[in-house]
Coordinates of C-alpha atoms in Angstrom, one line a residue:
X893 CA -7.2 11.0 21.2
X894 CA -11.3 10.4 20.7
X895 CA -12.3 9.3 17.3
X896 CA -16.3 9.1 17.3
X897 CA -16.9 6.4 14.6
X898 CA -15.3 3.9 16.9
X899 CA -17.5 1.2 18.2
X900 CA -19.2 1.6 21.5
X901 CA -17.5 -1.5 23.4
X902 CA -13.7 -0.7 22.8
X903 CA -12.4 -0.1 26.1
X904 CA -10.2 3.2 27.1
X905 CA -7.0 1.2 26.6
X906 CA -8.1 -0.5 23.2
X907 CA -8.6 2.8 21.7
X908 CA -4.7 3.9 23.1
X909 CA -3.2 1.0 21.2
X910 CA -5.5 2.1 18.2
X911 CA -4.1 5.1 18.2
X912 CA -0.4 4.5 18.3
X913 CA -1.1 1.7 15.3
X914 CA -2.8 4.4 13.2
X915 CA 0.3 6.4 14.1
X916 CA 3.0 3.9 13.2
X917 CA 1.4 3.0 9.8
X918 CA 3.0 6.5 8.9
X919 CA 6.6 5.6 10.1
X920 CA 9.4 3.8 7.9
X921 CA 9.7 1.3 10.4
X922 CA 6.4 0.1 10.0
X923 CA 7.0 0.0 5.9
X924 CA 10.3 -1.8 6.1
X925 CA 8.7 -3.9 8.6
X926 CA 5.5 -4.9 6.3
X927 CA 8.1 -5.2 3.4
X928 CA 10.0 -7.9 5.2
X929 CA 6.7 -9.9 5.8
X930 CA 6.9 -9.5 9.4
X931 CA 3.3 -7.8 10.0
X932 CA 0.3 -9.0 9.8
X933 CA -0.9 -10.7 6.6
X934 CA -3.9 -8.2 6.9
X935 CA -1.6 -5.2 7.1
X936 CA 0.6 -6.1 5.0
X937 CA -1.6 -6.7 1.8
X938 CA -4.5 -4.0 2.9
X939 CA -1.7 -1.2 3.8
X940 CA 1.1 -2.7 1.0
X941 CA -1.7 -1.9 -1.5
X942 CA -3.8 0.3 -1.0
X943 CA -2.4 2.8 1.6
X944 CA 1.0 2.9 -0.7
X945 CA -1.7 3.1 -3.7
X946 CA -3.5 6.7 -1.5
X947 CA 0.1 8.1 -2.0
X948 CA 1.1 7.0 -5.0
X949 CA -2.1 8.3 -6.3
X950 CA -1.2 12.0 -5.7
X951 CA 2.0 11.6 -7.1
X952 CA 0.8 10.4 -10.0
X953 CA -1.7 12.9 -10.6
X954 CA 1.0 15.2 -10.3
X955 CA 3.3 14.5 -12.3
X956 CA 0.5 13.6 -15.1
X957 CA -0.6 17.3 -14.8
X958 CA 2.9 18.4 -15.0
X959 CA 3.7 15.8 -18.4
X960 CA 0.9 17.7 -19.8
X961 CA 2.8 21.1 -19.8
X962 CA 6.3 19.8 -19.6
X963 CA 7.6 16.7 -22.3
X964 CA 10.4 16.5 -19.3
X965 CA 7.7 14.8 -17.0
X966 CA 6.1 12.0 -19.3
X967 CA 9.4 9.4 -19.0
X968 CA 9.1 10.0 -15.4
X969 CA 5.5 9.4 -14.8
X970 CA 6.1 6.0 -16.9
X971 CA 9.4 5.5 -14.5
X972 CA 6.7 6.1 -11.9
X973 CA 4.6 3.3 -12.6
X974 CA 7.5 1.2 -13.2
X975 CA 8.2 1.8 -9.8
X976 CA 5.2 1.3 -8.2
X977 CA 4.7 -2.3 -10.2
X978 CA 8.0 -3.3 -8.3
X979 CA 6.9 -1.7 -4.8
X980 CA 4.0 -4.4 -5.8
X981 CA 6.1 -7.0 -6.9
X982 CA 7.7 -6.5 -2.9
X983 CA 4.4 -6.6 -1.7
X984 CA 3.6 -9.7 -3.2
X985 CA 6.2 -11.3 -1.9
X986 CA 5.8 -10.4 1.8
X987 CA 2.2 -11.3 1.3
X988 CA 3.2 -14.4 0.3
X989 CA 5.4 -14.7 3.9
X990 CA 3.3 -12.5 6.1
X991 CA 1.6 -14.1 9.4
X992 CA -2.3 -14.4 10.1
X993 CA -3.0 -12.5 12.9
X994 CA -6.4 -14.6 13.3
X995 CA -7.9 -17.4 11.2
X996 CA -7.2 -16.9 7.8
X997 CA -5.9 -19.8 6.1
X998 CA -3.6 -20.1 3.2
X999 CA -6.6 -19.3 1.0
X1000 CA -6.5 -15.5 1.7
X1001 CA -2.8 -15.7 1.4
X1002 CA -2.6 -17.1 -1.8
X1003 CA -5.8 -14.9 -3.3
X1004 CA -3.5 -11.7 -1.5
X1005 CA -0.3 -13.1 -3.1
X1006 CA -2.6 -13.4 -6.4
X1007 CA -4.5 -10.0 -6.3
X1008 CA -1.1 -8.4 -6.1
X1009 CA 0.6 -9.7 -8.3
X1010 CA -2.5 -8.6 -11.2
X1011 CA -2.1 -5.4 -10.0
X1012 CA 1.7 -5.3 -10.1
X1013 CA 1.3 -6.5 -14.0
X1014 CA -1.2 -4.2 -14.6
X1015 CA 1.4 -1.1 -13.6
X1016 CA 4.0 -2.8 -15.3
X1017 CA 2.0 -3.3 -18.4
X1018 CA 0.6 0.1 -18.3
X1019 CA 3.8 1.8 -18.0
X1020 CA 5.3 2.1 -21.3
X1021 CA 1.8 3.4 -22.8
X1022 CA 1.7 6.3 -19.7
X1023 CA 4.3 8.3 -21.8
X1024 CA 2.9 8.3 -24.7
X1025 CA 5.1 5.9 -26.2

């Protein structure tokens, strides 16, 4: 596998491991794993976020086109965000529990555990007002 936006001085058997940690972001191990607060306190807030917020993204979008045409899809697009504020809420907390992998202190932990949580409310908050309640 030969990616080539990847710095110059990664060795052949850096970019291996690269590759099969790319790959096992997409796995459920690796989700119930970053859920648990057993990866990385990178990972775990960059992927719990914002790679859970590329997908939920699409699904949203979805089902907002389809609550245009369909009433049905409305209470389900607001039982979407619901959801996603307690995926958050999850995140938060193995955040919170999650190791450094280098020097980060508990300053990034608590602004992690913090900039969750304001998203998490903000979904929550939302929610109701997605259906057009």
């Amino acid at each position: 596998m030969s990616d080539d936006h990847l710095p110059k001085d990664l060795t052949p058997e850096n970019l291996e491991e690269i590759a099969q940690q790319r790959q096992r972001m997409f796995t459920r191990a690796f989700w119930i794993s970053l859920l648990k607060g057993n990866e990385g306190l990178g990972d775990t807030f960059w992927a719990g976020n914002y790679l859970a917020g590329l997908f939920y993204l699409g699904v949203m979008i979805v089902l907002l086109a389809l609550a245009s045409f369909i009433p049905f899809f409305s209470p389900v697009l607001s039982a979407s965000f619901v959801a996603f504020g307690i995926y958050l809420l999850a995140v938060a907390r193995a955040v919170a529990v999650a190791k450094p992998k280098g020097n980060a202190g508990m300053t990034l932990r608590v602004i992690g555990v913090i900039w969750t949580l304001l998203g998490a409310a903000s979904v929550l908050v939302y929610s109701p007002y997605v259906a057009g309640q």
